[in-house]
Amino acid sequence: MRRFFLLTFLACLLAFAQGKKYQPKQEKLPGDPVPQPIAYSHKTHVALGLQCLNCHTMPGEGLEATYPPESFCMGCHQSVKVDSPEIQKLAAYAREKKRIPWVRIYQVPDMVWFNHTLHVKEARIECSLCHGDVAQRDVLFKEKSTGMMACMDCHALRQAPNGCDTCHPSQ
Ligand code: HEC
Ligand code: HEC
Ligand code: HEC
Ligand code: HEC
Ligand code: HEC
């Protein structure tokens, strides 16, 4: 029985590998600056001494980096720059307990399994290798590829696993 499942699994994998030959998606690099609902600047805030992981906490299994809660921002902006229209927008979201709809820049499709904690805390890869020099940016834009070749090239270089089921778990 187990053998049967294994064989069907391998057959599917083979069909997947042959039938749907991988075509890299068009990706504009560097991308255009992405306007956000609030004019937040990484450069300003990292210069204050805030660390990447203070805001992108990667909770639980750390699949996602996550965005900081509005209450975290308000810890300072309760009293800092309260007259600024941008801070008034922030304060309104916090008051209404709504999440700011930040626009995603880096995203892989659902068929791909990616885990931040594994790369950041176990493999100790710098954020900048995958996201560019965020600490120097007022407005973010896509600087690094999220394509399959970008993943596989680094995996090959660092002897990380590169079988199809590493990133495309078959369930
Ligand atoms: C540790 C305190 C601190 C935290 C936390 C913080 N900020 Fe700030 N922020 C500041 C300071 C200080 C400035 C002013 C910097 C300057 O003008 O030099 C600022 C400036 C800003 C500005 C520019 C305001 C203007 O009109 O000039 C925006 C927008 C802003 N922050 C949004 C946010 C958001 C969104 C968060 C949460 C993701 C956040 N901040 C978290 C301290 C903080
Ligand atoms: C004060 C909180 C704060 C700090 C500190 C911070 N970030 Fe962010 N980060 C944000 C917010 C808010 C956004 C959404 C707005 C934007 O894209 O600029 C964001 C967005 C991002 C994105 C884009 C994610 C996407 O695909 O939409 C990346 C990448 C990122 N941050 C990396 C970093 C890195 C690397 C550092 C450290 C050098 C860092 N951040 C420090 C708050 C923070
Ligand atoms: C090995 C490459 C890699 C490294 C290292 C990396 N990221 Fe990412 N990051 C990605 C990919 C790929 C995505 C898209 C993930 C998805 O769609 O699930 C992403 C998405 C994000 C997002 C979007 C929102 C979310 O919750 O996923 C943020 C924010 C982010 N990264 C911040 C960071 C920060 C901060 C660091 C360093 C502490 C970091 N990343 C390190 C590759 C990386
Ligand atoms: C800059 C180098 C680098 C990039 C880019 C990178 N990875 Fe990795 N990845 C690693 C390393 C190193 C490991 C091994 C981590 C460990 O086990 O300590 C790893 C491990 C993994 C694992 C776990 C493998 C296992 O079974 O143990 C998955 C899944 C993964 N990466 C997916 C991705 C995906 C998807 C992308 C692209 C969106 C990506 N990686 C981009 C370096 C990278
Ligand atoms: C290290 C991670 C990684 C490995 C290993 C990997 N892939 Fe991928 N694959 C990705 C990422 C990331 C994407 C999404 C790329 C994009 O958004 O354009 C992707 C996309 C694809 C797509 C395109 C899907 C679509 O609808 O556009 C196919 C087909 C595919 N992979 C097949 C394979 C096969 C076959 C193997 C084994 C030879 C494999 N992949 C190994 C990360 C990986």
GROMACS .gro file of N, CA and C in nm, residues 2-96:
model
  285
    2ARG      N    1   0.185   0.130   0.089
    2ARG     CA    2   0.271   0.247   0.097
    2ARG      C    3   0.350   0.265  -0.032
    3ARG      N    4   0.385   0.146  -0.088
    3ARG     CA    5   0.462   0.148  -0.210
    3ARG      C    6   0.380   0.206  -0.326
    4PHE      N    7   0.251   0.170  -0.323
    4PHE     CA    8   0.161   0.222  -0.425
    4PHE      C    9   0.155   0.374  -0.419
    5PHE      N   10   0.142   0.426  -0.298
    5PHE     CA   11   0.135   0.571  -0.282
    5PHE      C   12   0.264   0.638  -0.327
    6LEU      N   13   0.374   0.574  -0.294
    6LEU     CA   14   0.503   0.629  -0.330
    6LEU      C   15   0.516   0.636  -0.483
    7LEU      N   16   0.471   0.527  -0.549
    7LEU     CA   17   0.481   0.524  -0.695
    7LEU      C   18   0.391   0.630  -0.759
    8THR      N   19   0.268   0.644  -0.708
    8THR     CA   20   0.179   0.748  -0.765
    8THR      C   21   0.239   0.886  -0.743
    9PHE      N   22   0.297   0.902  -0.626
    9PHE     CA   23   0.357   1.031  -0.593
    9PHE      C   24   0.470   1.063  -0.693
   10LEU      N   25   0.556   0.965  -0.718
   10LEU     CA   26   0.668   0.985  -0.811
   10LEU      C   27   0.617   1.011  -0.952
   11ALA      N   28   0.510   0.939  -0.990
   11ALA     CA   29   0.453   0.957  -1.123
   11ALA      C   30   0.401   1.100  -1.139
   12CYS      N   31   0.333   1.148  -1.035
   12CYS     CA   32   0.279   1.285  -1.040
   12CYS      C   33   0.393   1.386  -1.053
   13LEU      N   34   0.498   1.362  -0.977
   13LEU     CA   35   0.611   1.453  -0.976
   13LEU      C   36   0.672   1.460  -1.116
   14LEU      N   37   0.684   1.343  -1.179
   14LEU     CA   38   0.743   1.334  -1.311
   14LEU      C   39   0.656   1.408  -1.412
   15ALA      N   40   0.524   1.385  -1.402
   15ALA     CA   41   0.430   1.450  -1.492
   15ALA      C   42   0.441   1.601  -1.477
   16PHE      N   43   0.451   1.642  -1.351
   16PHE     CA   44   0.463   1.784  -1.318
   16PHE      C   45   0.589   1.840  -1.383
   17ALA      N   46   0.700   1.765  -1.369
   17ALA     CA   47   0.829   1.813  -1.417
   17ALA      C   48   0.832   1.819  -1.570
   18GLN      N   49   0.768   1.719  -1.637
   18GLN     CA   50   0.775   1.716  -1.783
   18GLN      C   51   0.667   1.801  -1.848
   19GLY      N   52   0.542   1.779  -1.802
   19GLY     CA   53   0.427   1.840  -1.865
   19GLY      C   54   0.431   1.992  -1.856
   20LYS      N   55   0.455   2.044  -1.735
   20LYS     CA   56   0.451   2.188  -1.717
   20LYS      C   57   0.593   2.239  -1.704
   21LYS      N   58   0.657   2.259  -1.816
   21LYS     CA   59   0.795   2.305  -1.807
   21LYS      C   60   0.795   2.445  -1.746
   22TYR      N   61   0.887   2.468  -1.657
   22TYR     CA   62   0.885   2.594  -1.584
   22TYR      C   63   0.918   2.713  -1.675
   23GLN      N   64   0.830   2.811  -1.674
   23GLN     CA   65   0.853   2.936  -1.747
   23GLN      C   66   0.866   3.048  -1.645
   24PRO      N   67   0.985   3.109  -1.634
   24PRO     CA   68   0.996   3.217  -1.535
   24PRO      C   69   0.900   3.330  -1.568
   25LYS      N   70   0.835   3.384  -1.466
   25LYS     CA   71   0.744   3.496  -1.488
   25LYS      C   72   0.824   3.622  -1.518
   26GLN      N   73   0.762   3.712  -1.592
   26GLN     CA   74   0.826   3.841  -1.618
   26GLN      C   75   0.834   3.914  -1.485
   27GLU      N   76   0.950   3.966  -1.455
   27GLU     CA   77   0.970   4.034  -1.328
   27GLU      C   78   1.052   4.159  -1.357
   28LYS      N   79   1.000   4.276  -1.321
   28LYS     CA   80   1.075   4.399  -1.347
   28LYS      C   81   1.167   4.426  -1.228
   29LEU      N   82   1.298   4.425  -1.251
   29LEU     CA   83   1.392   4.451  -1.143
   29LEU      C   84   1.492   4.558  -1.186
   30PRO      N   85   1.516   4.664  -1.108
   30PRO     CA   86   1.436   4.697  -0.991
   30PRO      C   87   1.295   4.740  -1.030
   31GLY      N   88   1.198   4.712  -0.941
   31GLY     CA   89   1.060   4.750  -0.966
   31GLY      C   90   1.039   4.898  -0.941
   32ASP      N   91   0.918   4.947  -0.970
   32ASP     CA   92   0.886   5.087  -0.942
   32ASP      C   93   0.860   5.104  -0.793
   33PRO      N   94   0.885   5.226  -0.739
   33PRO     CA   95   0.853   5.251  -0.598
   33PRO      C   96   0.704   5.224  -0.574
   34VAL      N   97   0.673   5.158  -0.463
   34VAL     CA   98   0.534   5.119  -0.436
   34VAL      C   99   0.471   5.217  -0.337
   35PRO      N  100   0.371   5.297  -0.384
   35PRO     CA  101   0.307   5.391  -0.292
   35PRO      C  102   0.230   5.314  -0.185
   36GLN      N  103   0.242   5.358  -0.060
   36GLN     CA  104   0.178   5.290   0.052
   36GLN      C  105   0.070   5.380   0.111
   37PRO      N  106  -0.026   5.323   0.184
   37PRO     CA  107  -0.135   5.405   0.240
   37PRO      C  108  -0.086   5.512   0.339
   38ILE      N  109   0.030   5.488   0.402
   38ILE     CA  110   0.090   5.589   0.488
   38ILE      C  111   0.237   5.601   0.448
   39ALA      N  112   0.286   5.725   0.439
   39ALA     CA  113   0.421   5.747   0.388
   39ALA      C  114   0.526   5.711   0.494
   40TYR      N  115   0.535   5.582   0.523
   40TYR     CA  116   0.630   5.530   0.621
   40TYR      C  117   0.767   5.519   0.556
   41SER      N  118   0.874   5.562   0.628
   41SER     CA  119   1.010   5.550   0.573
   41SER      C  120   1.095   5.454   0.657
   42HIS      N  121   1.150   5.351   0.592
   42HIS     CA  122   1.243   5.263   0.663
   42HIS      C  123   1.369   5.338   0.704
   43LYS      N  124   1.417   5.426   0.614
   43LYS     CA  125   1.542   5.496   0.642
   43LYS      C  126   1.533   5.574   0.774
   44THR      N  127   1.423   5.651   0.789
   44THR     CA  128   1.403   5.731   0.910
   44THR      C  129   1.400   5.643   1.034
   45HIS      N  130   1.325   5.534   1.028
   45HIS     CA  131   1.301   5.455   1.149
   45HIS      C  132   1.418   5.365   1.185
   46VAL      N  133   1.489   5.313   1.085
   46VAL     CA  134   1.607   5.230   1.115
   46VAL      C  135   1.717   5.321   1.174
   47ALA      N  136   1.723   5.448   1.125
   47ALA     CA  137   1.821   5.542   1.179
   47ALA      C  138   1.795   5.574   1.327
   48LEU      N  139   1.670   5.556   1.372
   48LEU     CA  140   1.638   5.578   1.514
   48LEU      C  141   1.690   5.464   1.601
   49GLY      N  142   1.738   5.357   1.538
   49GLY     CA  143   1.791   5.244   1.615
   49GLY      C  144   1.698   5.124   1.618
   50LEU      N  145   1.582   5.133   1.551
   50LEU     CA  146   1.490   5.017   1.548
   50LEU      C  147   1.551   4.906   1.462
   51GLN      N  148   1.538   4.782   1.507
   51GLN     CA  149   1.589   4.666   1.434
   51GLN      C  150   1.479   4.608   1.345
   52CYS      N  151   1.519   4.541   1.239
   52CYS     CA  152   1.422   4.479   1.149
   52CYS      C  153   1.326   4.388   1.228
   53LEU      N  154   1.382   4.307   1.317
   53LEU     CA  155   1.300   4.209   1.388
   53LEU      C  156   1.212   4.271   1.497
   54ASN      N  157   1.234   4.399   1.532
   54ASN     CA  158   1.142   4.467   1.624
   54ASN      C  159   1.005   4.481   1.560
   55CYS      N  160   1.002   4.500   1.430
   55CYS     CA  161   0.875   4.522   1.361
   55CYS      C  162   0.828   4.398   1.285
   56HIS      N  163   0.923   4.325   1.226
   56HIS     CA  164   0.887   4.204   1.150
   56HIS      C  165   0.922   4.084   1.239
   57THR      N  166   0.830   4.045   1.327
   57THR     CA  167   0.866   3.957   1.439
   57THR      C  168   0.866   3.808   1.405
   58MET      N  169   0.814   3.769   1.290
   58MET     CA  170   0.815   3.628   1.250
   58MET      C  171   0.764   3.536   1.361
   59PRO      N  172   0.640   3.553   1.404
   59PRO     CA  173   0.590   3.475   1.518
   59PRO      C  174   0.562   3.329   1.482
   60GLY      N  175   0.538   3.248   1.581
   60GLY     CA  176   0.504   3.107   1.560
   60GLY      C  177   0.615   3.037   1.486
   61GLU      N  178   0.580   2.971   1.377
   61GLU     CA  179   0.681   2.901   1.298
   61GLU      C  180   0.754   2.997   1.203
   62GLY      N  181   0.712   3.122   1.205
   62GLY     CA  182   0.785   3.223   1.128
   62GLY      C  183   0.774   3.207   0.978
   63LEU      N  184   0.659   3.154   0.932
   63LEU     CA  185   0.641   3.143   0.787
   63LEU      C  186   0.643   3.282   0.728
   64GLU      N  187   0.574   3.374   0.794
   64GLU     CA  188   0.565   3.512   0.746
   64GLU      C  189   0.648   3.604   0.833
   65ALA      N  190   0.699   3.712   0.771
   65ALA     CA  191   0.774   3.811   0.847
   65ALA      C  192   0.678   3.897   0.931
   66THR      N  193   0.560   3.924   0.877
   66THR     CA  194   0.452   4.007   0.934
   66THR      C  195   0.485   4.157   0.943
   67TYR      N  196   0.380   4.238   0.955
   67TYR     CA  197   0.392   4.382   0.972
   67TYR      C  198   0.360   4.417   1.118
   68PRO      N  199   0.419   4.524   1.170
   68PRO     CA  200   0.396   4.556   1.312
   68PRO      C  201   0.253   4.603   1.339
   69PRO      N  202   0.199   4.574   1.459
   69PRO     CA  203   0.066   4.625   1.492
   69PRO      C  204   0.068   4.778   1.504
   70GLU      N  205  -0.044   4.840   1.471
   70GLU     CA  206  -0.055   4.986   1.475
   70GLU      C  207  -0.024   5.038   1.616
   71SER      N  208  -0.061   4.957   1.717
   71SER     CA  209  -0.035   5.000   1.856
   71SER      C  210   0.115   5.016   1.881
   72PHE      N  211   0.196   4.937   1.810
   72PHE     CA  212   0.342   4.950   1.825
   72PHE      C  213   0.388   5.087   1.773
   73CYS      N  214   0.337   5.125   1.657
   73CYS     CA  215   0.372   5.257   1.600
   73CYS      C  216   0.328   5.368   1.695
   74MET      N  217   0.207   5.350   1.753
   74MET     CA  218   0.149   5.454   1.838
   74MET      C  219   0.225   5.469   1.970
   75GLY      N  220   0.303   5.368   2.005
   75GLY     CA  221   0.389   5.379   2.123
   75GLY      C  222   0.474   5.505   2.115
   76CYS      N  223   0.520   5.540   1.997
   76CYS     CA  224   0.594   5.665   1.979
   76CYS      C  225   0.503   5.777   1.930
   77HIS      N  226   0.413   5.743   1.835
   77HIS     CA  227   0.339   5.851   1.768
   77HIS      C  228   0.219   5.903   1.846
   78GLN      N  229   0.195   5.848   1.965
   78GLN     CA  230   0.106   5.911   2.061
   78GLN      C  231   0.155   6.054   2.087
   79SER      N  232   0.289   6.070   2.087
   79SER     CA  233   0.346   6.201   2.117
   79SER      C  234   0.439   6.256   2.008
   80VAL      N  235   0.485   6.171   1.916
   80VAL     CA  236   0.579   6.220   1.813
   80VAL      C  237   0.504   6.259   1.685
   81LYS      N  238   0.526   6.384   1.638
   81LYS     CA  239   0.470   6.431   1.511
   81LYS      C  240   0.317   6.422   1.503
   82VAL      N  241   0.250   6.447   1.611
   82VAL     CA  242   0.104   6.430   1.614
   82VAL      C  243   0.030   6.523   1.518
   83ASP      N  244   0.097   6.633   1.477
   83ASP     CA  245   0.030   6.726   1.386
   83ASP      C  246   0.041   6.684   1.240
   84SER      N  247   0.123   6.585   1.211
   84SER     CA  248   0.143   6.542   1.072
   84SER      C  249   0.018   6.470   1.020
   85PRO      N  250  -0.025   6.505   0.897
   85PRO     CA  251  -0.142   6.437   0.838
   85PRO      C  252  -0.119   6.286   0.826
   86GLU      N  253   0.006   6.243   0.799
   86GLU     CA  254   0.033   6.100   0.787
   86GLU      C  255   0.014   6.030   0.922
   87ILE      N  256   0.057   6.097   1.029
   87ILE     CA  257   0.042   6.038   1.162
   87ILE      C  258  -0.106   6.039   1.203
   88GLN      N  259  -0.182   6.138   1.156
   88GLN     CA  260  -0.326   6.139   1.186
   88GLN      C  261  -0.396   6.021   1.118
   89LYS      N  262  -0.349   5.985   0.997
   89LYS     CA  263  -0.405   5.866   0.931
   89LYS      C  264  -0.374   5.742   1.013
   90LEU      N  265  -0.247   5.732   1.058
   90LEU     CA  266  -0.203   5.619   1.141
   90LEU      C  267  -0.289   5.610   1.268
   91ALA      N  268  -0.307   5.726   1.334
   91ALA     CA  269  -0.383   5.729   1.460
   91ALA      C  270  -0.528   5.684   1.438
   92ALA      N  271  -0.584   5.719   1.320
   92ALA     CA  272  -0.723   5.680   1.291
   92ALA      C  273  -0.734   5.528   1.278
   93TYR      N  274  -0.638   5.466   1.208
   93TYR     CA  275  -0.639   5.319   1.198
   93TYR      C  276  -0.629   5.257   1.336
   94ALA      N  277  -0.539   5.311   1.419
   94ALA     CA  278  -0.518   5.254   1.552
   94ALA      C  279  -0.645   5.268   1.637
   95ARG      N  280  -0.708   5.386   1.629
   95ARG     CA  281  -0.828   5.414   1.708
   95ARG      C  282  -0.941   5.319   1.669
   96GLU      N  283  -0.954   5.296   1.537
   96GLU     CA  284  -1.063   5.209   1.489
   96GLU      C  285  -1.024   5.062   1.490
   0.00000   0.00000   0.00000
